[in-house]
Amino acid sequence: MRYWLMKSEPTEFSIDDLEQRPNQTEPWDGVRNYQARNMMRDDMKAGDGVLFYHSNCTVPGVVGIAEIAREAYPDATAFDPEHVHYDAKSTPEKPVWLMVDVRFVRKLQRTISLAELRDQPGLEGLPLIRRANRLSVMPVTEAQWAFILSLE
DNA sequence: GCCAACGTTGGC
DNA sequence: GCCAACGTTGGC
């Protein structure tokens, strides 16, 4: 089993939105970065743990836990010219972009903020806290997972 | 294949 | 709203 951190802008899709979805499950569409796509395609398995991270908001940080509910499959929003995530490179015959389904597990009792994570000795290797990191999906080691959740 | 221009991310 | 970082695009 692997662990991940996935970013979402709460104004677009928040941990509360996920909790309220039918089956508490949501397709994670809109990933348009090859590195993130490759990790989803090659390494994400059903049951993997996900730290749900709120970005671009008042207090960016980890706000909840989710899990991978369905492994990578074509992101249909790329096929729709009307959709904001449309990409002409991707077709149903040769899909370029993939998504996974994510299922709600629980909210954290409090937000573990980016600022707090930056202050932790031992998290230096976490891609999230590298300067200006823009990956929206990134791996988290089992030790990092346990350590971050121990801060709760 | 290089690299400047451009667009996006995301913290602050 | 600003802007640094960085991925992508496209001219050459």
mmCIF file of C-alpha atoms (C1' of nucleotides) in Angstrom:
data_model
loop_
_atom_site.group_PDB
_atom_site.id
_atom_site.type_symbol
_atom_site.label_atom_id
_atom_site.label_comp_id
_atom_site.label_asym_id
_atom_site.label_seq_id
_atom_site.Cartn_x
_atom_site.Cartn_y
_atom_site.Cartn_z
ATOM 1 C CA MET A 1 0.000 0.000 0.000
ATOM 2 C CA ARG A 2 1.233 3.459 -0.922
ATOM 3 C CA TYR A 3 0.417 6.922 0.288
ATOM 4 C CA TRP A 4 -0.262 10.149 -1.584
ATOM 5 C CA LEU A 5 -0.995 13.807 -1.139
ATOM 6 C CA MET A 6 -3.532 15.362 -3.492
ATOM 7 C CA LYS A 7 -4.209 19.079 -3.785
ATOM 8 C CA SER A 8 -7.534 20.708 -4.426
ATOM 9 C CA GLU A 9 -8.648 24.286 -4.240
ATOM 10 C CA PRO A 10 -11.488 24.236 -1.703
ATOM 11 C CA THR A 11 -13.472 26.741 -3.777
ATOM 12 C CA GLU A 12 -13.442 24.132 -6.557
ATOM 13 C CA PHE A 13 -13.716 20.929 -4.562
ATOM 14 C CA SER A 14 -13.254 20.616 -0.807
ATOM 15 C CA ILE A 15 -13.079 17.800 1.717
ATOM 16 C CA ASP A 16 -16.649 18.732 2.711
ATOM 17 C CA ASP A 17 -17.755 18.348 -0.904
ATOM 18 C CA LEU A 18 -16.210 14.883 -0.971
ATOM 19 C CA GLU A 19 -17.941 13.895 2.252
ATOM 20 C CA GLN A 20 -21.305 14.904 0.805
ATOM 21 C CA ARG A 21 -20.955 13.094 -2.525
ATOM 22 C CA PRO A 22 -23.033 9.973 -3.190
ATOM 23 C CA ASN A 23 -20.917 7.044 -1.924
ATOM 24 C CA GLN A 24 -18.563 9.780 -0.680
ATOM 25 C CA THR A 25 -16.640 9.164 -3.880
ATOM 26 C CA GLU A 26 -15.537 11.531 -6.656
ATOM 27 C CA PRO A 27 -13.585 11.269 -9.912
ATOM 28 C CA TRP A 28 -10.388 13.299 -9.560
ATOM 29 C CA ASP A 29 -10.506 14.928 -12.975
ATOM 30 C CA GLY A 30 -8.461 17.752 -14.416
ATOM 31 C CA VAL A 31 -4.924 16.503 -13.787
ATOM 32 C CA ARG A 32 -2.962 17.912 -16.749
ATOM 33 C CA ASN A 33 0.596 17.265 -15.718
ATOM 34 C CA TYR A 34 2.510 14.299 -17.085
ATOM 35 C CA GLN A 35 4.419 13.544 -13.919
ATOM 36 C CA ALA A 36 1.217 13.464 -11.894
ATOM 37 C CA ARG A 37 -0.535 11.416 -14.562
ATOM 38 C CA ASN A 38 2.262 8.864 -14.671
ATOM 39 C CA MET A 39 2.102 8.374 -10.919
ATOM 40 C CA MET A 40 -1.646 7.884 -11.091
ATOM 41 C CA ARG A 41 -1.295 5.458 -13.981
ATOM 42 C CA ASP A 42 1.655 3.447 -12.744
ATOM 43 C CA ASP A 43 1.651 3.550 -8.984
ATOM 44 C CA MET A 44 -1.792 4.347 -7.567
ATOM 45 C CA LYS A 45 -3.701 1.314 -6.403
ATOM 46 C CA ALA A 46 -7.162 0.908 -4.941
ATOM 47 C CA GLY A 47 -6.969 1.288 -1.191
ATOM 48 C CA ASP A 48 -3.944 3.608 -1.192
ATOM 49 C CA GLY A 49 -4.098 6.376 1.393
ATOM 50 C CA VAL A 50 -4.555 10.015 0.379
ATOM 51 C CA LEU A 51 -3.840 13.166 2.337
ATOM 52 C CA PHE A 52 -6.442 15.654 1.135
ATOM 53 C CA TYR A 53 -4.774 19.066 0.821
ATOM 54 C CA HIS A 54 -6.455 22.435 0.387
ATOM 55 C CA SER A 55 -4.442 24.830 -1.790
ATOM 56 C CA ASN A 56 -4.891 28.436 -2.830
ATOM 57 C CA CYS A 57 -6.879 29.351 0.258
ATOM 58 C CA THR A 58 -6.569 31.226 3.544
ATOM 59 C CA VAL A 59 -4.790 28.390 5.361
ATOM 60 C CA PRO A 60 -3.320 25.893 2.899
ATOM 61 C CA GLY A 61 -2.799 22.496 4.479
ATOM 62 C CA VAL A 62 -3.856 18.904 5.007
ATOM 63 C CA VAL A 63 -7.528 18.766 5.992
ATOM 64 C CA GLY A 64 -8.546 15.140 5.683
ATOM 65 C CA ILE A 65 -7.929 11.570 4.646
ATOM 66 C CA ALA A 66 -9.250 9.806 1.578
ATOM 67 C CA GLU A 67 -8.453 6.608 -0.259
ATOM 68 C CA ILE A 68 -8.144 5.518 -3.863
ATOM 69 C CA ALA A 69 -11.468 3.938 -4.780
ATOM 70 C CA ARG A 70 -10.824 3.250 -8.465
ATOM 71 C CA GLU A 71 -7.560 3.015 -10.355
ATOM 72 C CA ALA A 72 -6.651 5.188 -13.352
ATOM 73 C CA TYR A 73 -9.097 5.437 -16.255
ATOM 74 C CA PRO A 74 -9.594 8.019 -19.016
ATOM 75 C CA ASP A 75 -10.515 11.532 -17.916
ATOM 76 C CA ALA A 76 -13.562 12.232 -20.071
ATOM 77 C CA THR A 77 -13.508 15.964 -19.308
ATOM 78 C CA ALA A 78 -10.556 16.182 -21.732
ATOM 79 C CA PHE A 79 -12.858 15.095 -24.590
ATOM 80 C CA ASP A 80 -15.481 17.803 -24.097
ATOM 81 C CA PRO A 81 -14.752 21.040 -26.000
ATOM 82 C CA GLU A 82 -17.112 22.876 -23.663
ATOM 83 C CA HIS A 83 -15.247 21.772 -20.557
ATOM 84 C CA VAL A 84 -12.565 23.907 -18.896
ATOM 85 C CA HIS A 85 -10.285 20.854 -18.829
ATOM 86 C CA TYR A 86 -10.733 20.135 -22.546
ATOM 87 C CA ASP A 87 -7.573 19.075 -24.361
ATOM 88 C CA ALA A 88 -7.675 18.331 -28.101
ATOM 89 C CA LYS A 89 -4.646 16.039 -27.743
ATOM 90 C CA SER A 90 -6.754 13.533 -25.838
ATOM 91 C CA THR A 91 -9.412 11.428 -27.587
ATOM 92 C CA PRO A 92 -11.546 8.478 -26.452
ATOM 93 C CA GLU A 93 -9.510 6.309 -28.848
ATOM 94 C CA LYS A 94 -6.171 7.549 -27.487
ATOM 95 C CA PRO A 95 -6.745 9.134 -24.103
ATOM 96 C CA VAL A 96 -3.834 11.236 -22.878
ATOM 97 C CA TRP A 97 -5.225 12.201 -19.491
ATOM 98 C CA LEU A 98 -6.367 9.897 -16.729
ATOM 99 C CA MET A 99 -8.160 10.205 -13.443
ATOM 100 C CA VAL A 100 -8.780 8.076 -10.385
ATOM 101 C CA ASP A 101 -11.763 7.942 -8.048
ATOM 102 C CA VAL A 102 -11.195 9.117 -4.502
ATOM 103 C CA ARG A 103 -13.300 8.112 -1.501
ATOM 104 C CA PHE A 104 -13.764 10.063 1.716
ATOM 105 C CA VAL A 105 -12.319 8.483 4.846
ATOM 106 C CA ARG A 106 -12.415 11.227 7.462
ATOM 107 C CA LYS A 107 -11.737 14.851 8.163
ATOM 108 C CA LEU A 108 -8.849 15.786 10.413
ATOM 109 C CA GLN A 109 -9.770 17.376 13.730
ATOM 110 C CA ARG A 110 -7.807 20.417 12.596
ATOM 111 C CA THR A 111 -5.962 21.661 9.537
ATOM 112 C CA ILE A 112 -2.288 20.742 9.529
ATOM 113 C CA SER A 113 -1.073 23.829 7.745
ATOM 114 C CA LEU A 114 1.664 24.114 5.164
ATOM 115 C CA ALA A 115 3.454 26.538 7.493
ATOM 116 C CA GLU A 116 3.447 23.921 10.238
ATOM 117 C CA LEU A 117 4.662 21.199 7.893
ATOM 118 C CA ARG A 118 7.525 23.438 6.766
ATOM 119 C CA ASP A 119 8.645 23.791 10.379
ATOM 120 C CA GLN A 120 8.943 20.062 10.979
ATOM 121 C CA PRO A 121 12.411 18.578 11.012
ATOM 122 C CA GLY A 122 12.057 15.300 9.199
ATOM 123 C CA LEU A 123 9.763 16.419 6.412
ATOM 124 C CA GLU A 124 12.500 17.977 4.279
ATOM 125 C CA GLY A 125 12.043 15.289 1.666
ATOM 126 C CA LEU A 126 8.367 15.965 1.176
ATOM 127 C CA PRO A 127 7.838 17.435 -2.319
ATOM 128 C CA LEU A 128 5.078 19.673 -0.954
ATOM 129 C CA ILE A 129 7.462 21.853 0.990
ATOM 130 C CA ARG A 130 10.020 22.268 -1.724
ATOM 131 C CA ARG A 131 9.936 25.845 -2.884
ATOM 132 C CA ALA A 132 7.202 26.622 -5.397
ATOM 133 C CA ASN A 133 6.299 23.015 -5.867
ATOM 134 C CA ARG A 134 3.398 22.725 -8.258
ATOM 135 C CA LEU A 135 2.718 19.013 -8.395
ATOM 136 C CA SER A 136 -0.933 18.397 -7.608
ATOM 137 C CA VAL A 137 -0.400 14.703 -6.890
ATOM 138 C CA MET A 138 2.676 13.517 -5.028
ATOM 139 C CA PRO A 139 3.901 10.443 -3.177
ATOM 140 C CA VAL A 140 4.192 10.414 0.599
ATOM 141 C CA THR A 141 6.287 7.780 2.352
ATOM 142 C CA GLU A 142 4.745 5.615 5.057
ATOM 143 C CA ALA A 143 6.961 7.382 7.619
ATOM 144 C CA GLN A 144 5.862 10.822 6.387
ATOM 145 C CA TRP A 145 2.223 9.735 6.443
ATOM 146 C CA ALA A 146 2.472 8.517 10.015
ATOM 147 C CA PHE A 147 4.414 11.581 11.110
ATOM 148 C CA ILE A 148 2.029 14.094 9.530
ATOM 149 C CA LEU A 149 -0.973 12.377 11.086
ATOM 150 C CA SER A 150 0.760 12.271 14.456
ATOM 151 C CA LEU A 151 0.636 16.090 14.414
ATOM 152 C CA GLU A 152 -3.152 16.013 14.466
ATOM 153 C "C1'" DG B 1 17.525 20.726 -30.130
ATOM 154 C "C1'" DC B 2 17.671 25.382 -28.150
ATOM 155 C "C1'" DC B 3 15.520 28.815 -25.772
ATOM 156 C "C1'" DA B 4 12.420 32.911 -25.338
ATOM 157 C "C1'" DA B 5 7.728 33.775 -24.584
ATOM 158 C "C1'" DC B 6 3.830 32.544 -22.396
ATOM 159 C "C1'" DG B 7 0.488 30.452 -19.183
ATOM 160 C "C1'" DT B 8 -0.448 28.343 -14.797
ATOM 161 C "C1'" DT B 9 0.157 27.277 -9.974
ATOM 162 C "C1'" DG B 10 -0.181 28.612 -5.576
ATOM 163 C "C1'" DG B 11 1.920 30.951 -1.465
ATOM 164 C "C1'" DC B 12 1.873 35.217 0.513
ATOM 165 C "C1'" DG C 1 -3.271 41.267 -6.423
ATOM 166 C "C1'" DC C 2 1.574 40.171 -6.890
ATOM 167 C "C1'" DC C 3 5.008 37.458 -8.455
ATOM 168 C "C1'" DA C 4 8.434 33.442 -8.418
ATOM 169 C "C1'" DA C 5 8.867 29.025 -10.225
ATOM 170 C "C1'" DC C 6 8.384 26.049 -13.674
ATOM 171 C "C1'" DG C 7 6.113 23.366 -17.495
ATOM 172 C "C1'" DT C 8 4.784 23.944 -22.277
ATOM 173 C "C1'" DT C 9 4.808 25.855 -26.826
ATOM 174 C "C1'" DG C 10 6.620 27.164 -31.033
ATOM 175 C "C1'" DG C 11 9.965 29.689 -33.996
ATOM 176 C "C1'" DC C 12 14.292 29.002 -35.744
#
